[in-house]
Amino acid sequence: FLRALKQTPYVKMVAGTFISGGHDGQFYIGWPDFSESGVCAWRDWLRTRYGTDAALAHAWHQDGVKLDTADVPLPDRLKPPAPGESLMFHNPQTATPNSDYDEFMNQGIWRIEEYFAGVVKEEVGKDIIALTWHMGGGWKGDFRTFLDGSTLDAFVAQPFYEYRYPGHTGGINSAYESLALHGKLAIKEMDTRSWLRGISNELITMRIGTPLSWEHFQTMNRKEIGQMIARGHGYWYYDISGTTYRHPAAMEEIRVTKAIAEHVAANPKPFHPDVALVYHTPSFFFRRK
């Protein structure tokens, strides 16, 4: 596709590329891969992680488990917690295979996205921006591959509906200042389902954080976007139906917000944090799904 595109005048107009795939274009994986290639990739990852059968058996607390025969673990929904086991977190003594597999999937998603972004950048042959979607608020759980990569520049966060609250449709509680230290960008998706599109029942409307009036929309819009532009990150509006923002008041609010973002970008202020939040990536993968 890219080589064909380069034969047309349109390639000169390309400023960025959006890498999408999998569920809803968002590279979200909800089930383990028990195919032959999926199992081979899993065992290769374990070899890199542990190196020897003895190290794997020690980490998994399983005598006799081997790198060449380690199975893909069953997902939580097919393996309910044992009596007394936490409903929220895995027991490190018994469920390290599950936490390892979650980490394996997370890293694999990032690597696929990095690969496709690299292909595009190499073939287009000019400076462009590469973005990708991340279901779940962008917090797949492991930013290390993304931060260490050289091809993906930004991700767009689209949070799970169950993580949205009234007045908080974007679902990001932090603009991720640390990403800027690695030259990366976070973009919040404004999927507000505004008061112009109230097609859901009352519970779903509350669940997805739909603003119920113009005043609610303005307040939520400025709060959500303020989180991002205050630290140099981004946002976009997702008009899921084609009519979500089709109202003069909504479009005026979007215009004003854009002017505010441009003013902030043109007048940066140094930021010196007083508090650091340390996020421990390995712990994340011990949550139950």
PDB file of C-alpha atoms in Angstrom:
ATOM      1  CA  PHE A   1       0.000   0.000   0.000  1.00  0.00           C
ATOM      2  CA  LEU A   2       2.739   2.461   0.945  1.00  0.00           C
ATOM      3  CA  ARG A   3       4.788   1.776  -2.151  1.00  0.00           C
ATOM      4  CA  ALA A   4       1.708   2.335  -4.287  1.00  0.00           C
ATOM      5  CA  LEU A   5       0.936   5.508  -2.356  1.00  0.00           C
ATOM      6  CA  LYS A   6       4.419   6.846  -3.073  1.00  0.00           C
ATOM      7  CA  GLN A   7       3.635   6.711  -6.775  1.00  0.00           C
ATOM      8  CA  THR A   8       0.876   9.286  -6.289  1.00  0.00           C
ATOM      9  CA  PRO A   9       0.922  12.974  -5.306  1.00  0.00           C
ATOM     10  CA  TYR A  10      -0.954  12.099  -2.121  1.00  0.00           C
ATOM     11  CA  VAL A  11       2.103  10.829  -0.249  1.00  0.00           C
ATOM     12  CA  LYS A  12       3.234  14.450   0.118  1.00  0.00           C
ATOM     13  CA  MET A  13       0.135  15.113   2.207  1.00  0.00           C
ATOM     14  CA  VAL A  14       0.826  12.422   4.812  1.00  0.00           C
ATOM     15  CA  ALA A  15       1.731  13.959   8.174  1.00  0.00           C
ATOM     16  CA  GLY A  16       1.058  10.984  10.406  1.00  0.00           C
ATOM     17  CA  THR A  17       0.009   7.373  10.484  1.00  0.00           C
ATOM     18  CA  PHE A  18      -2.408   5.637  12.826  1.00  0.00           C
ATOM     19  CA  ILE A  19      -1.567   1.997  13.523  1.00  0.00           C
ATOM     20  CA  SER A  20      -4.694  -0.014  14.293  1.00  0.00           C
ATOM     21  CA  GLY A  21      -5.733  -3.652  14.389  1.00  0.00           C
ATOM     22  CA  GLY A  22      -7.365  -6.368  16.431  1.00  0.00           C
ATOM     23  CA  HIS A  23     -10.546  -5.684  18.368  1.00  0.00           C
ATOM     24  CA  ASP A  24     -12.123  -2.393  17.323  1.00  0.00           C
ATOM     25  CA  GLY A  25      -8.815  -1.280  15.853  1.00  0.00           C
ATOM     26  CA  GLN A  26      -7.344  -1.026  19.332  1.00  0.00           C
ATOM     27  CA  PHE A  27      -5.056  -4.078  19.544  1.00  0.00           C
ATOM     28  CA  TYR A  28      -6.937  -5.226  22.615  1.00  0.00           C
ATOM     29  CA  ILE A  29      -6.451  -8.906  23.492  1.00  0.00           C
ATOM     30  CA  GLY A  30      -9.014 -10.465  25.795  1.00  0.00           C
ATOM     31  CA  TRP A  31      -8.144 -14.166  25.496  1.00  0.00           C
ATOM     32  CA  PRO A  32      -4.956 -16.251  25.504  1.00  0.00           C
ATOM     33  CA  ASP A  33      -3.647 -17.594  22.211  1.00  0.00           C
ATOM     34  CA  PHE A  34      -3.531 -21.394  22.249  1.00  0.00           C
ATOM     35  CA  SER A  35      -2.513 -21.719  18.590  1.00  0.00           C
ATOM     36  CA  GLU A  36       0.772 -23.400  17.685  1.00  0.00           C
ATOM     37  CA  SER A  37       2.454 -20.092  16.857  1.00  0.00           C
ATOM     38  CA  GLY A  38       1.014 -18.483  19.991  1.00  0.00           C
ATOM     39  CA  VAL A  39       2.384 -21.254  22.205  1.00  0.00           C
ATOM     40  CA  CYS A  40       5.797 -21.083  20.497  1.00  0.00           C
ATOM     41  CA  ALA A  41       5.973 -17.331  21.042  1.00  0.00           C
ATOM     42  CA  TRP A  42       5.008 -17.800  24.699  1.00  0.00           C
ATOM     43  CA  ARG A  43       7.762 -20.363  25.274  1.00  0.00           C
ATOM     44  CA  ASP A  44      10.318 -18.171  23.500  1.00  0.00           C
ATOM     45  CA  TRP A  45       9.353 -15.330  25.849  1.00  0.00           C
ATOM     46  CA  LEU A  46       9.807 -17.625  28.865  1.00  0.00           C
ATOM     47  CA  ARG A  47      13.256 -18.654  27.637  1.00  0.00           C
ATOM     48  CA  THR A  48      14.255 -15.000  27.456  1.00  0.00           C
ATOM     49  CA  ARG A  49      12.773 -14.290  30.881  1.00  0.00           C
ATOM     50  CA  TYR A  50      14.073 -17.318  32.822  1.00  0.00           C
ATOM     51  CA  GLY A  51      16.796 -18.955  30.759  1.00  0.00           C
ATOM     52  CA  THR A  52      16.669 -22.368  32.470  1.00  0.00           C
ATOM     53  CA  ASP A  53      14.081 -24.930  33.512  1.00  0.00           C
ATOM     54  CA  ALA A  54      15.212 -24.611  37.117  1.00  0.00           C
ATOM     55  CA  ALA A  55      14.633 -20.829  37.148  1.00  0.00           C
ATOM     56  CA  LEU A  56      11.168 -21.280  35.633  1.00  0.00           C
ATOM     57  CA  ALA A  57      10.194 -23.968  38.148  1.00  0.00           C
ATOM     58  CA  HIS A  58      11.394 -21.783  41.021  1.00  0.00           C
ATOM     59  CA  ALA A  59       9.474 -18.712  39.817  1.00  0.00           C
ATOM     60  CA  TRP A  60       6.279 -20.649  39.156  1.00  0.00           C
ATOM     61  CA  HIS A  61       6.570 -22.815  42.287  1.00  0.00           C
ATOM     62  CA  GLN A  62       5.994 -25.866  40.092  1.00  0.00           C
ATOM     63  CA  ASP A  63       8.345 -28.844  40.176  1.00  0.00           C
ATOM     64  CA  GLY A  64       8.971 -30.367  36.777  1.00  0.00           C
ATOM     65  CA  VAL A  65       7.755 -27.488  34.610  1.00  0.00           C
ATOM     66  CA  LYS A  66       9.998 -26.955  31.572  1.00  0.00           C
ATOM     67  CA  LEU A  67      10.564 -24.148  29.085  1.00  0.00           C
ATOM     68  CA  ASP A  68       9.933 -26.440  26.113  1.00  0.00           C
ATOM     69  CA  THR A  69       6.579 -27.685  27.384  1.00  0.00           C
ATOM     70  CA  ALA A  70       5.151 -24.834  29.489  1.00  0.00           C
ATOM     71  CA  ASP A  71       1.453 -24.427  28.765  1.00  0.00           C
ATOM     72  CA  VAL A  72      -0.454 -21.215  28.159  1.00  0.00           C
ATOM     73  CA  PRO A  73      -2.379 -20.687  31.419  1.00  0.00           C
ATOM     74  CA  LEU A  74      -6.159 -20.687  31.464  1.00  0.00           C
ATOM     75  CA  PRO A  75      -7.691 -17.216  31.832  1.00  0.00           C
ATOM     76  CA  ASP A  76      -9.264 -16.214  35.136  1.00  0.00           C
ATOM     77  CA  ARG A  77     -12.802 -16.471  33.789  1.00  0.00           C
ATOM     78  CA  LEU A  78     -12.260 -20.190  33.147  1.00  0.00           C
ATOM     79  CA  LYS A  79     -10.443 -20.759  36.435  1.00  0.00           C
ATOM     80  CA  PRO A  80     -12.354 -19.226  39.361  1.00  0.00           C
ATOM     81  CA  PRO A  81     -10.369 -18.337  42.487  1.00  0.00           C
ATOM     82  CA  ALA A  82      -9.789 -21.053  45.036  1.00  0.00           C
ATOM     83  CA  PRO A  83     -11.487 -20.773  48.445  1.00  0.00           C
ATOM     84  CA  GLY A  84      -9.907 -17.935  50.363  1.00  0.00           C
ATOM     85  CA  GLU A  85      -8.089 -16.557  47.315  1.00  0.00           C
ATOM     86  CA  SER A  86      -8.417 -12.857  46.541  1.00  0.00           C
ATOM     87  CA  LEU A  87     -10.987 -11.856  43.945  1.00  0.00           C
ATOM     88  CA  MET A  88      -8.804  -8.905  42.908  1.00  0.00           C
ATOM     89  CA  PHE A  89      -5.212 -10.175  42.948  1.00  0.00           C
ATOM     90  CA  HIS A  90      -3.357 -13.314  41.994  1.00  0.00           C
ATOM     91  CA  ASN A  91      -1.537 -15.343  44.605  1.00  0.00           C
ATOM     92  CA  PRO A  92       2.185 -15.138  43.667  1.00  0.00           C
ATOM     93  CA  GLN A  93       2.646 -18.680  44.968  1.00  0.00           C
ATOM     94  CA  THR A  94       0.173 -20.199  42.548  1.00  0.00           C
ATOM     95  CA  ALA A  95      -0.603 -17.769  39.720  1.00  0.00           C
ATOM     96  CA  THR A  96       2.733 -16.489  38.442  1.00  0.00           C
ATOM     97  CA  PRO A  97       2.033 -18.184  35.066  1.00  0.00           C
ATOM     98  CA  ASN A  98      -1.017 -15.903  34.696  1.00  0.00           C
ATOM     99  CA  SER A  99       0.903 -12.749  35.584  1.00  0.00           C
ATOM    100  CA  ASP A 100       3.718 -13.766  33.221  1.00  0.00           C
ATOM    101  CA  TYR A 101       1.247 -14.345  30.407  1.00  0.00           C
ATOM    102  CA  ASP A 102      -0.383 -10.945  30.927  1.00  0.00           C
ATOM    103  CA  GLU A 103       3.038  -9.342  30.669  1.00  0.00           C
ATOM    104  CA  PHE A 104       3.865 -11.393  27.579  1.00  0.00           C
ATOM    105  CA  MET A 105       0.649 -10.225  25.873  1.00  0.00           C
ATOM    106  CA  ASN A 106       1.251  -6.583  26.787  1.00  0.00           C
ATOM    107  CA  GLN A 107       4.764  -6.579  25.409  1.00  0.00           C
ATOM    108  CA  GLY A 108       3.655  -8.430  22.303  1.00  0.00           C
ATOM    109  CA  ILE A 109       1.022  -5.814  21.504  1.00  0.00           C
ATOM    110  CA  TRP A 110       3.525  -2.976  21.784  1.00  0.00           C
ATOM    111  CA  ARG A 111       6.046  -4.838  19.601  1.00  0.00           C
ATOM    112  CA  ILE A 112       3.478  -5.427  16.867  1.00  0.00           C
ATOM    113  CA  GLU A 113       2.580  -1.737  16.897  1.00  0.00           C
ATOM    114  CA  GLU A 114       6.248  -0.742  16.885  1.00  0.00           C
ATOM    115  CA  TYR A 115       6.858  -3.035  13.923  1.00  0.00           C
ATOM    116  CA  PHE A 116       4.054  -1.605  11.791  1.00  0.00           C
ATOM    117  CA  ALA A 117       5.001   1.969  12.703  1.00  0.00           C
ATOM    118  CA  GLY A 118       8.582   1.206  11.674  1.00  0.00           C
ATOM    119  CA  VAL A 119       7.467  -0.184   8.314  1.00  0.00           C
ATOM    120  CA  VAL A 120       5.450   2.958   7.599  1.00  0.00           C
ATOM    121  CA  LYS A 121       8.213   5.358   8.586  1.00  0.00           C
ATOM    122  CA  GLU A 122      10.836   3.500   6.581  1.00  0.00           C
ATOM    123  CA  GLU A 123       8.708   3.230   3.454  1.00  0.00           C
ATOM    124  CA  VAL A 124       7.352   6.792   3.492  1.00  0.00           C
ATOM    125  CA  GLY A 125      10.885   8.101   3.896  1.00  0.00           C
ATOM    126  CA  LYS A 126      10.106  11.377   5.619  1.00  0.00           C
ATOM    127  CA  ASP A 127       9.398  12.609   9.132  1.00  0.00           C
ATOM    128  CA  ILE A 128       5.908  11.597  10.216  1.00  0.00           C
ATOM    129  CA  ILE A 129       4.191  10.972  13.547  1.00  0.00           C
ATOM    130  CA  ALA A 130       3.133   7.400  14.416  1.00  0.00           C
ATOM    131  CA  LEU A 131       0.231   6.857  16.802  1.00  0.00           C
ATOM    132  CA  THR A 132      -1.705   3.866  18.058  1.00  0.00           C
ATOM    133  CA  TRP A 133      -4.844   3.208  20.058  1.00  0.00           C
ATOM    134  CA  HIS A 134      -4.838   1.749  23.546  1.00  0.00           C
ATOM    135  CA  MET A 135      -8.048   0.396  24.953  1.00  0.00           C
ATOM    136  CA  GLY A 136      -8.409   0.622  28.708  1.00  0.00           C
ATOM    137  CA  GLY A 137      -7.388   4.227  29.187  1.00  0.00           C
ATOM    138  CA  GLY A 138      -4.009   3.642  27.597  1.00  0.00           C
ATOM    139  CA  TRP A 139      -2.830   1.814  30.663  1.00  0.00           C
ATOM    140  CA  LYS A 140      -2.285  -1.650  29.246  1.00  0.00           C
ATOM    141  CA  GLY A 141       0.051  -2.105  32.149  1.00  0.00           C
ATOM    142  CA  ASP A 142       3.525  -2.055  30.637  1.00  0.00           C
ATOM    143  CA  PHE A 143       4.870   1.109  29.067  1.00  0.00           C
ATOM    144  CA  ARG A 144       8.465  -0.123  29.064  1.00  0.00           C
ATOM    145  CA  THR A 145       8.372  -1.422  25.490  1.00  0.00           C
ATOM    146  CA  PHE A 146       6.692   1.775  24.293  1.00  0.00           C
ATOM    147  CA  LEU A 147       9.147   4.047  26.113  1.00  0.00           C
ATOM    148  CA  ASP A 148      12.169   2.117  24.899  1.00  0.00           C
ATOM    149  CA  GLY A 149      10.941   1.995  21.294  1.00  0.00           C
ATOM    150  CA  SER A 150      12.030   4.417  18.611  1.00  0.00           C
ATOM    151  CA  THR A 151       9.135   4.343  16.138  1.00  0.00           C
ATOM    152  CA  LEU A 152       5.853   4.931  18.013  1.00  0.00           C
ATOM    153  CA  ASP A 153       5.492   8.555  19.057  1.00  0.00           C
ATOM    154  CA  ALA A 154       2.120   8.591  20.805  1.00  0.00           C
ATOM    155  CA  PHE A 155      -0.816   6.549  21.979  1.00  0.00           C
ATOM    156  CA  VAL A 156      -4.485   7.465  22.154  1.00  0.00           C
ATOM    157  CA  ALA A 157      -6.286   6.378  25.306  1.00  0.00           C
ATOM    158  CA  GLN A 158      -9.829   5.077  25.020  1.00  0.00           C
ATOM    159  CA  PRO A 159     -10.942   3.895  28.468  1.00  0.00           C
ATOM    160  CA  PHE A 160     -13.136   0.933  29.208  1.00  0.00           C
ATOM    161  CA  TYR A 161     -16.674   2.092  29.867  1.00  0.00           C
ATOM    162  CA  GLU A 162     -16.683   0.612  33.351  1.00  0.00           C
ATOM    163  CA  TYR A 163     -13.784   2.904  34.282  1.00  0.00           C
ATOM    164  CA  ARG A 164     -15.673   6.040  33.330  1.00  0.00           C
ATOM    165  CA  TYR A 165     -17.546   8.078  35.887  1.00  0.00           C
ATOM    166  CA  PRO A 166     -20.044  10.944  35.692  1.00  0.00           C
ATOM    167  CA  GLY A 167     -18.107  13.948  34.449  1.00  0.00           C
ATOM    168  CA  HIS A 168     -15.012  11.901  33.623  1.00  0.00           C
ATOM    169  CA  THR A 169     -15.429  10.249  30.244  1.00  0.00           C
ATOM    170  CA  GLY A 170     -11.713  10.310  29.348  1.00  0.00           C
ATOM    171  CA  GLY A 171     -10.763   8.074  32.227  1.00  0.00           C
ATOM    172  CA  ILE A 172      -7.190   9.356  32.567  1.00  0.00           C
ATOM    173  CA  ASN A 173      -6.389  10.601  36.043  1.00  0.00           C
ATOM    174  CA  SER A 174      -2.896  11.723  35.153  1.00  0.00           C
ATOM    175  CA  ALA A 175      -1.394  13.275  32.046  1.00  0.00           C
ATOM    176  CA  TYR A 176       1.624  11.023  32.469  1.00  0.00           C
ATOM    177  CA  GLU A 177       4.400  13.576  32.862  1.00  0.00           C
ATOM    178  CA  SER A 178       6.933  10.746  32.704  1.00  0.00           C
ATOM    179  CA  LEU A 179       6.095  10.063  29.058  1.00  0.00           C
ATOM    180  CA  ALA A 180       7.410  13.482  28.058  1.00  0.00           C
ATOM    181  CA  LEU A 181      10.793  12.585  29.563  1.00  0.00           C
ATOM    182  CA  HIS A 182      11.011   9.872  26.899  1.00  0.00           C
ATOM    183  CA  GLY A 183       9.782  12.091  24.078  1.00  0.00           C
ATOM    184  CA  LYS A 184       6.384  10.377  23.967  1.00  0.00           C
ATOM    185  CA  LEU A 185       2.885  11.809  23.794  1.00  0.00           C
ATOM    186  CA  ALA A 186      -0.388  10.756  25.414  1.00  0.00           C
ATOM    187  CA  ILE A 187      -3.626  11.723  23.663  1.00  0.00           C
ATOM    188  CA  LYS A 188      -6.974  11.552  25.436  1.00  0.00           C
ATOM    189  CA  GLU A 189      -9.994  10.483  23.427  1.00  0.00           C
ATOM    190  CA  MET A 190     -13.003  12.694  24.115  1.00  0.00           C
ATOM    191  CA  ASP A 191     -15.822  10.253  23.489  1.00  0.00           C
ATOM    192  CA  THR A 192     -18.365  12.261  25.430  1.00  0.00           C
ATOM    193  CA  ARG A 193     -21.588  10.951  23.870  1.00  0.00           C
ATOM    194  CA  SER A 194     -22.827  14.467  24.590  1.00  0.00           C
ATOM    195  CA  TRP A 195     -26.307  15.589  25.586  1.00  0.00           C
ATOM    196  CA  LEU A 196     -27.059  15.683  21.856  1.00  0.00           C
ATOM    197  CA  ARG A 197     -26.937  11.891  21.651  1.00  0.00           C
ATOM    198  CA  GLY A 198     -28.822  10.463  24.610  1.00  0.00           C
ATOM    199  CA  ILE A 199     -29.745   7.103  23.109  1.00  0.00           C
ATOM    200  CA  SER A 200     -28.850   4.933  26.098  1.00  0.00           C
ATOM    201  CA  ASN A 201     -30.843   4.135  29.209  1.00  0.00           C
ATOM    202  CA  GLU A 202     -30.132   5.943  32.465  1.00  0.00           C
ATOM    203  CA  LEU A 203     -27.666   3.406  33.846  1.00  0.00           C
ATOM    204  CA  ILE A 204     -25.593   3.224  30.657  1.00  0.00           C
ATOM    205  CA  THR A 205     -25.665   7.010  30.374  1.00  0.00           C
ATOM    206  CA  MET A 206     -24.151   7.256  33.852  1.00  0.00           C
ATOM    207  CA  ARG A 207     -21.735   4.411  33.200  1.00  0.00           C
ATOM    208  CA  ILE A 208     -20.120   6.057  30.190  1.00  0.00           C
ATOM    209  CA  GLY A 209     -20.048   9.528  31.752  1.00  0.00           C
ATOM    210  CA  THR A 210     -22.439  11.241  29.341  1.00  0.00           C
ATOM    211  CA  PRO A 211     -22.876  14.970  30.052  1.00  0.00           C
ATOM    212  CA  LEU A 212     -26.575  15.712  30.439  1.00  0.00           C
ATOM    213  CA  SER A 213     -26.609  19.396  29.536  1.00  0.00           C
ATOM    214  CA  TRP A 214     -24.615  22.103  27.794  1.00  0.00           C
ATOM    215  CA  GLU A 215     -23.236  23.323  31.129  1.00  0.00           C
ATOM    216  CA  HIS A 216     -22.198  19.800  32.068  1.00  0.00           C
ATOM    217  CA  PHE A 217     -20.511  19.346  28.690  1.00  0.00           C
ATOM    218  CA  GLN A 218     -18.521  22.578  29.027  1.00  0.00           C
ATOM    219  CA  THR A 219     -17.375  21.804  32.565  1.00  0.00           C
ATOM    220  CA  MET A 220     -16.354  18.243  31.738  1.00  0.00           C
ATOM    221  CA  ASN A 221     -14.677  19.252  28.479  1.00  0.00           C
ATOM    222  CA  ARG A 222     -12.440  21.864  30.099  1.00  0.00           C
ATOM    223  CA  LYS A 223     -11.565  19.673  33.067  1.00  0.00           C
ATOM    224  CA  GLU A 224     -10.677  16.686  30.898  1.00  0.00           C
ATOM    225  CA  ILE A 225      -8.646  18.620  28.365  1.00  0.00           C
ATOM    226  CA  GLY A 226      -7.013  20.776  31.006  1.00  0.00           C
ATOM    227  CA  GLN A 227      -5.420  17.619  32.405  1.00  0.00           C
ATOM    228  CA  MET A 228      -3.684  17.043  29.096  1.00  0.00           C
ATOM    229  CA  ILE A 229      -2.655  20.470  27.822  1.00  0.00           C
ATOM    230  CA  ALA A 230      -1.306  21.564  31.213  1.00  0.00           C
ATOM    231  CA  ARG A 231       1.561  19.099  30.741  1.00  0.00           C
ATOM    232  CA  GLY A 232       1.990  19.273  26.985  1.00  0.00           C
ATOM    233  CA  HIS A 233      -0.052  16.233  25.999  1.00  0.00           C
ATOM    234  CA  GLY A 234      -2.947  16.023  23.583  1.00  0.00           C
ATOM    235  CA  TYR A 235      -6.602  15.214  23.002  1.00  0.00           C
ATOM    236  CA  TRP A 236      -9.043  14.550  20.217  1.00  0.00           C
ATOM    237  CA  TYR A 237     -12.797  14.363  19.861  1.00  0.00           C
ATOM    238  CA  TYR A 238     -14.412  11.144  18.732  1.00  0.00           C
ATOM    239  CA  ASP A 239     -17.746  11.847  17.083  1.00  0.00           C
ATOM    240  CA  ILE A 240     -19.008   8.289  17.252  1.00  0.00           C
ATOM    241  CA  SER A 241     -22.354   8.954  15.576  1.00  0.00           C
ATOM    242  CA  GLY A 242     -21.666  11.945  13.354  1.00  0.00           C
ATOM    243  CA  THR A 243     -24.076  14.023  15.410  1.00  0.00           C
ATOM    244  CA  THR A 244     -22.484  14.128  18.856  1.00  0.00           C
ATOM    245  CA  TYR A 245     -21.134  17.665  18.477  1.00  0.00           C
ATOM    246  CA  ARG A 246     -23.444  18.975  15.774  1.00  0.00           C
ATOM    247  CA  HIS A 247     -24.659  21.987  17.708  1.00  0.00           C
ATOM    248  CA  PRO A 248     -23.397  25.600  17.595  1.00  0.00           C
ATOM    249  CA  ALA A 249     -22.746  25.652  21.353  1.00  0.00           C
ATOM    250  CA  ALA A 250     -20.705  22.441  21.229  1.00  0.00           C
ATOM    251  CA  MET A 251     -18.641  23.622  18.268  1.00  0.00           C
ATOM    252  CA  GLU A 252     -18.006  26.966  19.939  1.00  0.00           C
ATOM    253  CA  GLU A 253     -16.786  25.212  23.080  1.00  0.00           C
ATOM    254  CA  ILE A 254     -14.438  23.095  20.966  1.00  0.00           C
ATOM    255  CA  ARG A 255     -13.147  26.245  19.242  1.00  0.00           C
ATOM    256  CA  VAL A 256     -12.508  27.961  22.588  1.00  0.00           C
ATOM    257  CA  THR A 257     -10.778  24.865  23.957  1.00  0.00           C
ATOM    258  CA  LYS A 258      -8.496  24.749  20.913  1.00  0.00           C
ATOM    259  CA  ALA A 259      -7.565  28.412  21.462  1.00  0.00           C
ATOM    260  CA  ILE A 260      -6.738  27.678  25.100  1.00  0.00           C
ATOM    261  CA  ALA A 261      -4.553  24.722  24.089  1.00  0.00           C
ATOM    262  CA  GLU A 262      -2.684  26.836  21.547  1.00  0.00           C
ATOM    263  CA  HIS A 263      -2.116  29.570  24.136  1.00  0.00           C
ATOM    264  CA  VAL A 264      -0.719  27.076  26.636  1.00  0.00           C
ATOM    265  CA  ALA A 265       1.548  25.514  24.006  1.00  0.00           C
ATOM    266  CA  ALA A 266       2.884  28.945  23.000  1.00  0.00           C
ATOM    267  CA  ASN A 267       3.560  29.945  26.599  1.00  0.00           C
ATOM    268  CA  PRO A 268       5.131  26.940  28.324  1.00  0.00           C
ATOM    269  CA  LYS A 269       5.968  27.188  32.002  1.00  0.00           C
ATOM    270  CA  PRO A 270       8.622  25.106  33.776  1.00  0.00           C
ATOM    271  CA  PHE A 271       7.193  22.377  35.980  1.00  0.00           C
ATOM    272  CA  HIS A 272       8.991  21.152  39.094  1.00  0.00           C
ATOM    273  CA  PRO A 273       7.044  18.342  40.765  1.00  0.00           C
ATOM    274  CA  ASP A 274       7.065  18.011  44.526  1.00  0.00           C
ATOM    275  CA  VAL A 275       5.696  14.455  44.580  1.00  0.00           C
ATOM    276  CA  ALA A 276       6.655  11.386  42.557  1.00  0.00           C
ATOM    277  CA  LEU A 277       4.278   8.478  42.026  1.00  0.00           C
ATOM    278  CA  VAL A 278       6.242   5.264  41.546  1.00  0.00           C
ATOM    279  CA  TYR A 279       4.392   2.705  39.452  1.00  0.00           C
ATOM    280  CA  HIS A 280       5.670  -0.848  39.856  1.00  0.00           C
ATOM    281  CA  THR A 281       4.987  -2.593  36.575  1.00  0.00           C
ATOM    282  CA  PRO A 282       5.444  -6.227  37.739  1.00  0.00           C
ATOM    283  CA  SER A 283       2.801  -5.726  40.423  1.00  0.00           C
ATOM    284  CA  PHE A 284       0.260  -4.658  37.818  1.00  0.00           C
ATOM    285  CA  PHE A 285       0.182  -8.087  36.239  1.00  0.00           C
ATOM    286  CA  PHE A 286      -0.889  -9.788  39.472  1.00  0.00           C
ATOM    287  CA  ARG A 287      -4.346  -8.255  39.220  1.00  0.00           C
ATOM    288  CA  ARG A 288      -7.133 -10.655  38.369  1.00  0.00           C
ATOM    289  CA  LYS A 289      -9.121  -9.952  35.232  1.00  0.00           C
TER     290      LYS A 289
END
